[in-house]
Amino acid sequence: MTATNTKEGFRRRLIFFIALMLLYCAIFLLLTRTGLFSPTHNDRLFSADDHYYSTEFFSAELDDSPRIIKHPLLIVFGCAFTRLEKAVFGDISLRRHYELIIMMQMCASVLATFFLDLILEGLYKLKCSRALTVCGIFALSFSVLFFTFVAESYILSALLLTASFYFARRHIWIVTGVLGVLTAGVTLTNGVLWALIVLLSGDKLWKRAAVIVSAAAVFCALAAALPIRDVFYSTLLSGSKSSLGNYSDRFAFGEVAARTFFAFFGSTFFWLKTEPVSPFGDYGGDALSFIPASSVPVVIAGVLWLAALVFAAVRFRRDSRLWAPLAVIAANILLHGAAQYGLKEAFLYSLHHLPAQILAVSLLLSPEAGEKTGRAAAWCATGFFILVIALNIPGYIELFRFIGQ
């Protein structure tokens, strides 16, 4: 690569990320005119627990509920964040408190997109224009935008998982181990996804095993050293069993197939059809949730994305870069699809697998795909990027009307 090309690529990336941050800031300012940042109860929007998250996770008093077993280190971080906020700004309203959380999440979202670009250009060797198109698809996907501007843990998980793909693939094991501790600390079950990434990212097996064991040991030691230790260790088994019983569904095969398709290849990118209740039938008229249905263009776009994913999996089945993303996708489908854990509200888990989907499909744009395949995939990616913007406009209008009422 010539110096001119390097400078041109840097300029394009700089413009892209400045534009993305400005867009996020514009959306943030627009949302301040609505009621989004003044939550009244959980499950208003697609089962998101933003009220609890912003008042209990991010509270000056450390949460001592059984939720600690799901988000142990995040609760400690939220408490520290809020205490620092109070030290700097004093007592502020819930709206302002929520806005500060969202500002932090906006930075996390842009950083996740940045790590995605590092993988695409640095590890996959995509051309800059192709990589930024894929980054645009990720950054403007409905699930990414939603979890950037609604107080929840999922955009943090997306950042940590994407960074783990990058550092594990580069075999920078100390940083990867730290990311493992943080990933499990934000969402405990995502520690399994992180371990899959490490196991399937190459290098000597003993090194990968050592990283996983070391990260697990550090995580357990941190949980024992922090004030969450009593609740975490006393309720871990009983709470996990209770969660499985409370959130596992028993749908018939056809319903499972439809819900899985729309959760993994529909609402990750697009606005689906909605109903005015929570996924569990609560808050009638004061909540929104997706149903497993959408317009024909969204169905077609979802089918095409799934076809591209399958084609990439077959075409690059011997390419080790595929294995970690594919394992993460499979683990999520097994848990939320086949096992039906949280299937009613599977949209919540979109960012646990969306980065992996993006990475798997992006192999079709790499030099190893061949010039013809790469060129065709680039045109398809551009078209899909346009669809992500255009097909979501009616949904954004509906959402703004709902949160503005």
PDB file of C-alpha atoms in Angstrom, residues 40-314:
ATOM      1  CA  THR A  40     -41.566   5.501  34.009  1.00  0.00           C
ATOM      2  CA  HIS A  41     -41.361   1.710  34.055  1.00  0.00           C
ATOM      3  CA  ASN A  42     -39.469  -1.229  32.565  1.00  0.00           C
ATOM      4  CA  ASP A  43     -40.549  -2.981  29.369  1.00  0.00           C
ATOM      5  CA  ARG A  44     -41.789   0.199  27.677  1.00  0.00           C
ATOM      6  CA  LEU A  45     -39.761  -0.559  24.572  1.00  0.00           C
ATOM      7  CA  PHE A  46     -39.126  -4.134  23.440  1.00  0.00           C
ATOM      8  CA  SER A  47     -38.635  -5.416  27.005  1.00  0.00           C
ATOM      9  CA  ALA A  48     -35.713  -3.086  27.773  1.00  0.00           C
ATOM     10  CA  ASP A  49     -35.241  -2.546  31.522  1.00  0.00           C
ATOM     11  CA  ASP A  50     -34.073   1.039  31.117  1.00  0.00           C
ATOM     12  CA  HIS A  51     -35.910   2.328  34.203  1.00  0.00           C
ATOM     13  CA  TYR A  52     -34.308  -0.230  36.510  1.00  0.00           C
ATOM     14  CA  TYR A  53     -30.966   0.123  34.735  1.00  0.00           C
ATOM     15  CA  SER A  54     -30.815   3.899  35.155  1.00  0.00           C
ATOM     16  CA  THR A  55     -32.161   3.995  38.729  1.00  0.00           C
ATOM     17  CA  GLU A  56     -30.751   0.811  40.320  1.00  0.00           C
ATOM     18  CA  PHE A  57     -27.712  -0.292  38.298  1.00  0.00           C
ATOM     19  CA  PHE A  58     -26.610   3.333  37.959  1.00  0.00           C
ATOM     20  CA  SER A  59     -27.317   4.346  41.528  1.00  0.00           C
ATOM     21  CA  ALA A  60     -25.214   5.829  44.308  1.00  0.00           C
ATOM     22  CA  GLU A  61     -26.368   2.903  46.449  1.00  0.00           C
ATOM     23  CA  LEU A  62     -25.016  -0.446  45.276  1.00  0.00           C
ATOM     24  CA  ASP A  63     -27.805  -2.691  43.994  1.00  0.00           C
ATOM     25  CA  ASP A  64     -28.115  -5.810  46.122  1.00  0.00           C
ATOM     26  CA  SER A  65     -30.783  -7.654  44.127  1.00  0.00           C
ATOM     27  CA  PRO A  66     -30.317 -11.102  42.528  1.00  0.00           C
ATOM     28  CA  ARG A  67     -29.666  -9.289  39.230  1.00  0.00           C
ATOM     29  CA  ILE A  68     -26.075  -9.177  40.432  1.00  0.00           C
ATOM     30  CA  ILE A  69     -25.584 -12.731  39.162  1.00  0.00           C
ATOM     31  CA  LYS A  70     -26.273 -11.571  35.589  1.00  0.00           C
ATOM     32  CA  HIS A  71     -24.334  -8.283  35.611  1.00  0.00           C
ATOM     33  CA  PRO A  72     -21.905  -8.384  38.556  1.00  0.00           C
ATOM     34  CA  LEU A  73     -19.158  -5.944  37.569  1.00  0.00           C
ATOM     35  CA  LEU A  74     -21.519  -3.705  35.600  1.00  0.00           C
ATOM     36  CA  ILE A  75     -23.490  -2.996  38.785  1.00  0.00           C
ATOM     37  CA  VAL A  76     -20.281  -1.996  40.560  1.00  0.00           C
ATOM     38  CA  PHE A  77     -19.338   0.222  37.602  1.00  0.00           C
ATOM     39  CA  GLY A  78     -22.797   1.793  37.547  1.00  0.00           C
ATOM     40  CA  CYS A  79     -22.535   2.654  41.235  1.00  0.00           C
ATOM     41  CA  ALA A  80     -19.066   4.192  40.771  1.00  0.00           C
ATOM     42  CA  PHE A  81     -20.286   6.097  37.691  1.00  0.00           C
ATOM     43  CA  THR A  82     -23.199   7.588  39.639  1.00  0.00           C
ATOM     44  CA  ARG A  83     -21.089   8.523  42.649  1.00  0.00           C
ATOM     45  CA  LEU A  84     -18.625  10.310  40.363  1.00  0.00           C
ATOM     46  CA  GLU A  85     -21.553  12.009  38.632  1.00  0.00           C
ATOM     47  CA  LYS A  86     -22.840  13.270  41.991  1.00  0.00           C
ATOM     48  CA  ALA A  87     -19.376  14.474  42.982  1.00  0.00           C
ATOM     49  CA  VAL A  88     -19.091  16.487  39.770  1.00  0.00           C
ATOM     50  CA  PHE A  89     -22.668  17.673  39.145  1.00  0.00           C
ATOM     51  CA  GLY A  90     -24.371  17.294  42.516  1.00  0.00           C
ATOM     52  CA  ASP A  91     -27.975  16.091  42.660  1.00  0.00           C
ATOM     53  CA  ILE A  92     -29.431  16.080  39.154  1.00  0.00           C
ATOM     54  CA  SER A  93     -32.743  14.942  37.685  1.00  0.00           C
ATOM     55  CA  LEU A  94     -33.364  11.434  36.387  1.00  0.00           C
ATOM     56  CA  ARG A  95     -33.513  12.873  32.864  1.00  0.00           C
ATOM     57  CA  ARG A  96     -30.029  14.401  33.152  1.00  0.00           C
ATOM     58  CA  HIS A  97     -28.716  11.220  34.791  1.00  0.00           C
ATOM     59  CA  TYR A  98     -30.137   9.145  31.920  1.00  0.00           C
ATOM     60  CA  GLU A  99     -28.606  11.526  29.387  1.00  0.00           C
ATOM     61  CA  LEU A 100     -25.129  11.058  30.908  1.00  0.00           C
ATOM     62  CA  ILE A 101     -25.521   7.280  30.640  1.00  0.00           C
ATOM     63  CA  ILE A 102     -26.493   7.669  26.980  1.00  0.00           C
ATOM     64  CA  MET A 103     -23.483   9.878  26.281  1.00  0.00           C
ATOM     65  CA  MET A 104     -21.272   7.104  27.626  1.00  0.00           C
ATOM     66  CA  GLN A 105     -23.129   4.564  25.469  1.00  0.00           C
ATOM     67  CA  MET A 106     -22.684   6.734  22.364  1.00  0.00           C
ATOM     68  CA  CYS A 107     -18.931   6.610  22.896  1.00  0.00           C
ATOM     69  CA  ALA A 108     -19.106   2.829  23.381  1.00  0.00           C
ATOM     70  CA  SER A 109     -21.075   2.437  20.148  1.00  0.00           C
ATOM     71  CA  VAL A 110     -18.610   4.475  18.087  1.00  0.00           C
ATOM     72  CA  LEU A 111     -15.725   2.562  19.670  1.00  0.00           C
ATOM     73  CA  ALA A 112     -17.360  -0.776  18.797  1.00  0.00           C
ATOM     74  CA  THR A 113     -17.637   0.401  15.187  1.00  0.00           C
ATOM     75  CA  PHE A 114     -13.986   1.446  15.296  1.00  0.00           C
ATOM     76  CA  PHE A 115     -12.882  -2.032  16.418  1.00  0.00           C
ATOM     77  CA  LEU A 116     -15.021  -3.522  13.659  1.00  0.00           C
ATOM     78  CA  ASP A 117     -13.145  -1.375  11.143  1.00  0.00           C
ATOM     79  CA  LEU A 118      -9.814  -2.485  12.612  1.00  0.00           C
ATOM     80  CA  ILE A 119     -10.796  -6.103  12.024  1.00  0.00           C
ATOM     81  CA  LEU A 120     -12.135  -5.527   8.530  1.00  0.00           C
ATOM     82  CA  GLU A 121      -9.208  -3.483   7.260  1.00  0.00           C
ATOM     83  CA  GLY A 122      -6.409  -4.875   9.407  1.00  0.00           C
ATOM     84  CA  LEU A 123      -7.255  -8.577   9.684  1.00  0.00           C
ATOM     85  CA  TYR A 124      -9.598  -9.173   6.750  1.00  0.00           C
ATOM     86  CA  LYS A 125      -7.707  -6.801   4.406  1.00  0.00           C
ATOM     87  CA  LEU A 126     -10.882  -5.222   3.031  1.00  0.00           C
ATOM     88  CA  LYS A 127     -10.601  -2.112   0.927  1.00  0.00           C
ATOM     89  CA  CYS A 128     -11.343   1.009   2.951  1.00  0.00           C
ATOM     90  CA  SER A 129     -14.569   1.810   1.066  1.00  0.00           C
ATOM     91  CA  ARG A 130     -15.891  -1.726   1.570  1.00  0.00           C
ATOM     92  CA  ALA A 131     -14.966  -1.786   5.241  1.00  0.00           C
ATOM     93  CA  LEU A 132     -16.663   1.534   5.920  1.00  0.00           C
ATOM     94  CA  THR A 133     -19.804   0.381   4.109  1.00  0.00           C
ATOM     95  CA  VAL A 134     -19.967  -2.622   6.429  1.00  0.00           C
ATOM     96  CA  CYS A 135     -19.289  -0.362   9.421  1.00  0.00           C
ATOM     97  CA  GLY A 136     -22.173   1.815   8.265  1.00  0.00           C
ATOM     98  CA  ILE A 137     -24.486  -1.208   8.180  1.00  0.00           C
ATOM     99  CA  PHE A 138     -23.473  -2.057  11.741  1.00  0.00           C
ATOM    100  CA  ALA A 139     -23.644   1.481  13.141  1.00  0.00           C
ATOM    101  CA  LEU A 140     -27.065   2.256  11.609  1.00  0.00           C
ATOM    102  CA  SER A 141     -28.695  -1.128  12.186  1.00  0.00           C
ATOM    103  CA  PHE A 142     -31.853  -0.760  14.213  1.00  0.00           C
ATOM    104  CA  SER A 143     -30.574  -2.792  17.172  1.00  0.00           C
ATOM    105  CA  VAL A 144     -27.330  -0.798  17.401  1.00  0.00           C
ATOM    106  CA  LEU A 145     -29.130   2.542  17.257  1.00  0.00           C
ATOM    107  CA  PHE A 146     -31.753   1.395  19.750  1.00  0.00           C
ATOM    108  CA  PHE A 147     -29.287   0.101  22.328  1.00  0.00           C
ATOM    109  CA  THR A 148     -27.080   3.150  21.877  1.00  0.00           C
ATOM    110  CA  PHE A 149     -29.871   5.496  22.937  1.00  0.00           C
ATOM    111  CA  VAL A 150     -31.776   3.339  25.441  1.00  0.00           C
ATOM    112  CA  ALA A 151     -30.094   2.755  28.786  1.00  0.00           C
ATOM    113  CA  GLU A 152     -29.190  -0.927  28.782  1.00  0.00           C
ATOM    114  CA  SER A 153     -26.099  -3.134  28.895  1.00  0.00           C
ATOM    115  CA  TYR A 154     -26.150  -4.446  25.335  1.00  0.00           C
ATOM    116  CA  ILE A 155     -24.056  -1.833  23.536  1.00  0.00           C
ATOM    117  CA  LEU A 156     -21.317  -2.408  26.137  1.00  0.00           C
ATOM    118  CA  SER A 157     -21.474  -6.122  25.361  1.00  0.00           C
ATOM    119  CA  ALA A 158     -21.176  -5.372  21.639  1.00  0.00           C
ATOM    120  CA  LEU A 159     -18.073  -3.283  22.284  1.00  0.00           C
ATOM    121  CA  LEU A 160     -16.407  -5.922  24.465  1.00  0.00           C
ATOM    122  CA  LEU A 161     -17.202  -8.816  22.130  1.00  0.00           C
ATOM    123  CA  THR A 162     -16.014  -6.915  19.041  1.00  0.00           C
ATOM    124  CA  ALA A 163     -12.809  -5.891  20.795  1.00  0.00           C
ATOM    125  CA  SER A 164     -12.344  -9.528  21.875  1.00  0.00           C
ATOM    126  CA  PHE A 165     -12.600 -10.693  18.249  1.00  0.00           C
ATOM    127  CA  TYR A 166      -9.853  -8.202  17.376  1.00  0.00           C
ATOM    128  CA  PHE A 167      -7.359  -8.809  20.190  1.00  0.00           C
ATOM    129  CA  ALA A 168      -7.863 -12.585  20.297  1.00  0.00           C
ATOM    130  CA  ARG A 169      -7.254 -12.858  16.570  1.00  0.00           C
ATOM    131  CA  ARG A 170      -4.074 -10.826  16.985  1.00  0.00           C
ATOM    132  CA  HIS A 171      -3.088 -13.097  19.915  1.00  0.00           C
ATOM    133  CA  ILE A 172      -2.635 -10.176  22.303  1.00  0.00           C
ATOM    134  CA  TRP A 173      -3.575 -12.374  25.207  1.00  0.00           C
ATOM    135  CA  ILE A 174      -3.197 -10.039  28.191  1.00  0.00           C
ATOM    136  CA  VAL A 175      -5.669  -7.547  26.723  1.00  0.00           C
ATOM    137  CA  THR A 176      -7.905 -10.422  25.616  1.00  0.00           C
ATOM    138  CA  GLY A 177      -7.934 -11.778  29.182  1.00  0.00           C
ATOM    139  CA  VAL A 178      -8.929  -8.383  30.581  1.00  0.00           C
ATOM    140  CA  LEU A 179     -11.710  -8.213  28.010  1.00  0.00           C
ATOM    141  CA  GLY A 180     -12.886 -11.642  29.154  1.00  0.00           C
ATOM    142  CA  VAL A 181     -13.213 -10.447  32.749  1.00  0.00           C
ATOM    143  CA  LEU A 182     -15.124  -7.353  31.625  1.00  0.00           C
ATOM    144  CA  THR A 183     -17.324  -9.279  29.195  1.00  0.00           C
ATOM    145  CA  ALA A 184     -18.480 -11.706  31.880  1.00  0.00           C
ATOM    146  CA  GLY A 185     -18.769  -8.811  34.329  1.00  0.00           C
ATOM    147  CA  VAL A 186     -21.199  -6.968  32.077  1.00  0.00           C
ATOM    148  CA  THR A 187     -23.257 -10.063  31.195  1.00  0.00           C
ATOM    149  CA  LEU A 188     -22.196 -13.293  32.873  1.00  0.00           C
ATOM    150  CA  THR A 189     -23.363 -15.672  30.129  1.00  0.00           C
ATOM    151  CA  ASN A 190     -21.343 -13.751  27.546  1.00  0.00           C
ATOM    152  CA  GLY A 191     -18.260 -15.171  29.211  1.00  0.00           C
ATOM    153  CA  VAL A 192     -19.068 -18.337  27.256  1.00  0.00           C
ATOM    154  CA  LEU A 193     -19.131 -16.381  23.979  1.00  0.00           C
ATOM    155  CA  TRP A 194     -15.796 -14.789  24.868  1.00  0.00           C
ATOM    156  CA  ALA A 195     -14.307 -18.229  25.616  1.00  0.00           C
ATOM    157  CA  LEU A 196     -15.476 -19.486  22.209  1.00  0.00           C
ATOM    158  CA  ILE A 197     -13.788 -16.523  20.559  1.00  0.00           C
ATOM    159  CA  VAL A 198     -10.519 -17.285  22.353  1.00  0.00           C
ATOM    160  CA  LEU A 199     -10.638 -21.019  21.622  1.00  0.00           C
ATOM    161  CA  LEU A 200     -11.208 -20.487  17.903  1.00  0.00           C
ATOM    162  CA  SER A 201      -8.817 -17.598  17.262  1.00  0.00           C
ATOM    163  CA  GLY A 202      -5.663 -19.622  16.705  1.00  0.00           C
ATOM    164  CA  ASP A 203      -2.265 -19.804  18.457  1.00  0.00           C
ATOM    165  CA  LYS A 204      -1.093 -22.653  20.684  1.00  0.00           C
ATOM    166  CA  LEU A 205      -3.843 -24.448  22.569  1.00  0.00           C
ATOM    167  CA  TRP A 206      -2.092 -24.141  25.943  1.00  0.00           C
ATOM    168  CA  LYS A 207      -1.946 -20.368  25.556  1.00  0.00           C
ATOM    169  CA  ARG A 208      -5.667 -20.134  24.762  1.00  0.00           C
ATOM    170  CA  ALA A 209      -6.513 -22.432  27.671  1.00  0.00           C
ATOM    171  CA  ALA A 210      -4.312 -20.400  29.987  1.00  0.00           C
ATOM    172  CA  VAL A 211      -6.048 -17.174  28.990  1.00  0.00           C
ATOM    173  CA  ILE A 212      -9.489 -18.640  29.659  1.00  0.00           C
ATOM    174  CA  VAL A 213      -8.515 -20.146  33.016  1.00  0.00           C
ATOM    175  CA  SER A 214      -6.689 -16.975  34.104  1.00  0.00           C
ATOM    176  CA  ALA A 215      -9.590 -14.708  33.142  1.00  0.00           C
ATOM    177  CA  ALA A 216     -12.050 -16.960  34.985  1.00  0.00           C
ATOM    178  CA  ALA A 217      -9.844 -16.917  38.092  1.00  0.00           C
ATOM    179  CA  VAL A 218      -9.475 -13.127  38.027  1.00  0.00           C
ATOM    180  CA  PHE A 219     -13.219 -12.709  37.552  1.00  0.00           C
ATOM    181  CA  CYS A 220     -14.006 -14.968  40.513  1.00  0.00           C
ATOM    182  CA  ALA A 221     -11.429 -13.167  42.651  1.00  0.00           C
ATOM    183  CA  LEU A 222     -12.878  -9.759  41.736  1.00  0.00           C
ATOM    184  CA  ALA A 223     -16.408 -10.932  42.520  1.00  0.00           C
ATOM    185  CA  ALA A 224     -15.146 -12.157  45.897  1.00  0.00           C
ATOM    186  CA  ALA A 225     -13.271  -8.926  46.648  1.00  0.00           C
ATOM    187  CA  LEU A 226     -16.105  -6.535  45.791  1.00  0.00           C
ATOM    188  CA  PRO A 227     -19.189  -5.728  47.901  1.00  0.00           C
ATOM    189  CA  ILE A 228     -21.347  -7.859  45.574  1.00  0.00           C
ATOM    190  CA  ARG A 229     -19.718 -11.084  46.797  1.00  0.00           C
ATOM    191  CA  ASP A 230     -22.409 -12.196  49.267  1.00  0.00           C
ATOM    192  CA  VAL A 231     -25.322 -11.847  46.852  1.00  0.00           C
ATOM    193  CA  PHE A 232     -23.365 -13.129  43.865  1.00  0.00           C
ATOM    194  CA  TYR A 233     -22.085 -16.340  45.411  1.00  0.00           C
ATOM    195  CA  SER A 234     -25.164 -17.080  47.521  1.00  0.00           C
ATOM    196  CA  THR A 235     -27.684 -16.719  44.676  1.00  0.00           C
ATOM    197  CA  LEU A 236     -25.659 -17.806  41.633  1.00  0.00           C
ATOM    198  CA  LEU A 237     -27.044 -21.337  41.339  1.00  0.00           C
ATOM    199  CA  SER A 238     -30.576 -20.705  42.569  1.00  0.00           C
ATOM    200  CA  GLY A 239     -30.898 -17.499  40.565  1.00  0.00           C
ATOM    201  CA  SER A 240     -29.651 -19.145  37.373  1.00  0.00           C
ATOM    202  CA  LYS A 241     -32.124 -21.984  37.782  1.00  0.00           C
ATOM    203  CA  SER A 242     -34.959 -19.541  38.452  1.00  0.00           C
ATOM    204  CA  SER A 243     -34.045 -17.445  35.395  1.00  0.00           C
ATOM    205  CA  LEU A 244     -34.088 -20.509  33.145  1.00  0.00           C
ATOM    206  CA  GLY A 245     -37.527 -21.440  34.436  1.00  0.00           C
ATOM    207  CA  ASN A 246     -38.987 -17.935  34.193  1.00  0.00           C
ATOM    208  CA  TYR A 247     -37.711 -16.984  30.746  1.00  0.00           C
ATOM    209  CA  SER A 248     -37.728 -20.246  28.792  1.00  0.00           C
ATOM    210  CA  ASP A 249     -40.629 -20.649  26.369  1.00  0.00           C
ATOM    211  CA  ARG A 250     -42.409 -23.700  24.963  1.00  0.00           C
ATOM    212  CA  PHE A 251     -43.427 -22.697  21.455  1.00  0.00           C
ATOM    213  CA  ALA A 252     -44.161 -25.207  18.706  1.00  0.00           C
ATOM    214  CA  PHE A 253     -41.534 -25.706  15.997  1.00  0.00           C
ATOM    215  CA  GLY A 254     -43.155 -23.366  13.454  1.00  0.00           C
ATOM    216  CA  GLU A 255     -43.425 -20.550  15.974  1.00  0.00           C
ATOM    217  CA  VAL A 256     -39.827 -21.111  17.089  1.00  0.00           C
ATOM    218  CA  ALA A 257     -38.599 -20.968  13.482  1.00  0.00           C
ATOM    219  CA  ALA A 258     -40.488 -17.726  12.769  1.00  0.00           C
ATOM    220  CA  ARG A 259     -39.413 -16.023  15.986  1.00  0.00           C
ATOM    221  CA  THR A 260     -35.802 -17.111  15.545  1.00  0.00           C
ATOM    222  CA  PHE A 261     -35.667 -15.850  11.965  1.00  0.00           C
ATOM    223  CA  PHE A 262     -37.095 -12.445  12.820  1.00  0.00           C
ATOM    224  CA  ALA A 263     -35.013 -12.078  15.985  1.00  0.00           C
ATOM    225  CA  PHE A 264     -31.688 -12.980  14.353  1.00  0.00           C
ATOM    226  CA  PHE A 265     -32.092 -11.721  10.782  1.00  0.00           C
ATOM    227  CA  GLY A 266     -34.911  -9.206  11.066  1.00  0.00           C
ATOM    228  CA  SER A 267     -34.934  -6.956  14.127  1.00  0.00           C
ATOM    229  CA  THR A 268     -31.144  -6.924  14.337  1.00  0.00           C
ATOM    230  CA  PHE A 269     -31.247  -4.654  11.289  1.00  0.00           C
ATOM    231  CA  PHE A 270     -34.849  -3.571  10.759  1.00  0.00           C
ATOM    232  CA  TRP A 271     -38.017  -2.365  12.429  1.00  0.00           C
ATOM    233  CA  LEU A 272     -40.630  -5.126  12.495  1.00  0.00           C
ATOM    234  CA  LYS A 273     -44.362  -5.000  13.072  1.00  0.00           C
ATOM    235  CA  THR A 274     -45.261  -4.123  16.647  1.00  0.00           C
ATOM    236  CA  GLU A 275     -48.010  -4.543  19.194  1.00  0.00           C
ATOM    237  CA  PRO A 276     -48.808  -2.057  22.020  1.00  0.00           C
ATOM    238  CA  VAL A 277     -47.906  -4.334  24.945  1.00  0.00           C
ATOM    239  CA  SER A 278     -44.725  -5.752  26.421  1.00  0.00           C
ATOM    240  CA  PRO A 279     -43.552  -9.165  25.151  1.00  0.00           C
ATOM    241  CA  PHE A 280     -45.186 -10.679  28.240  1.00  0.00           C
ATOM    242  CA  GLY A 281     -48.526  -8.922  27.699  1.00  0.00           C
ATOM    243  CA  ASP A 282     -48.087  -6.140  30.281  1.00  0.00           C
ATOM    244  CA  TYR A 283     -48.565  -2.356  30.086  1.00  0.00           C
ATOM    245  CA  GLY A 284     -51.215  -2.415  27.370  1.00  0.00           C
ATOM    246  CA  GLY A 285     -51.116   0.852  25.432  1.00  0.00           C
ATOM    247  CA  ASP A 286     -47.961   2.000  27.223  1.00  0.00           C
ATOM    248  CA  ALA A 287     -45.402  -0.369  25.706  1.00  0.00           C
ATOM    249  CA  LEU A 288     -44.146  -1.576  22.346  1.00  0.00           C
ATOM    250  CA  SER A 289     -42.888  -5.015  21.380  1.00  0.00           C
ATOM    251  CA  PHE A 290     -42.028  -6.731  18.136  1.00  0.00           C
ATOM    252  CA  ILE A 291     -44.096  -9.583  16.756  1.00  0.00           C
ATOM    253  CA  PRO A 292     -42.578 -12.189  14.402  1.00  0.00           C
ATOM    254  CA  ALA A 293     -43.837 -10.440  11.260  1.00  0.00           C
ATOM    255  CA  SER A 294     -42.810  -7.575   9.007  1.00  0.00           C
ATOM    256  CA  SER A 295     -43.277  -6.024   5.596  1.00  0.00           C
ATOM    257  CA  VAL A 296     -42.342  -8.035   2.519  1.00  0.00           C
ATOM    258  CA  PRO A 297     -39.204  -5.929   1.767  1.00  0.00           C
ATOM    259  CA  VAL A 298     -37.863  -6.584   5.288  1.00  0.00           C
ATOM    260  CA  VAL A 299     -38.514 -10.326   4.935  1.00  0.00           C
ATOM    261  CA  ILE A 300     -36.689 -10.356   1.598  1.00  0.00           C
ATOM    262  CA  ALA A 301     -33.767  -8.384   3.049  1.00  0.00           C
ATOM    263  CA  GLY A 302     -33.579 -10.792   5.995  1.00  0.00           C
ATOM    264  CA  VAL A 303     -33.628 -13.831   3.715  1.00  0.00           C
ATOM    265  CA  LEU A 304     -30.884 -12.341   1.549  1.00  0.00           C
ATOM    266  CA  TRP A 305     -28.748 -11.625   4.607  1.00  0.00           C
ATOM    267  CA  LEU A 306     -29.250 -15.194   5.850  1.00  0.00           C
ATOM    268  CA  ALA A 307     -28.354 -16.516   2.388  1.00  0.00           C
ATOM    269  CA  ALA A 308     -25.155 -14.441   2.409  1.00  0.00           C
ATOM    270  CA  LEU A 309     -24.296 -15.784   5.857  1.00  0.00           C
ATOM    271  CA  VAL A 310     -24.819 -19.390   4.752  1.00  0.00           C
ATOM    272  CA  PHE A 311     -22.841 -18.813   1.552  1.00  0.00           C
ATOM    273  CA  ALA A 312     -19.961 -17.281   3.542  1.00  0.00           C
ATOM    274  CA  ALA A 313     -20.015 -20.215   5.972  1.00  0.00           C
ATOM    275  CA  VAL A 314     -19.751 -22.709   3.093  1.00  0.00           C
TER     276      VAL A 314
END
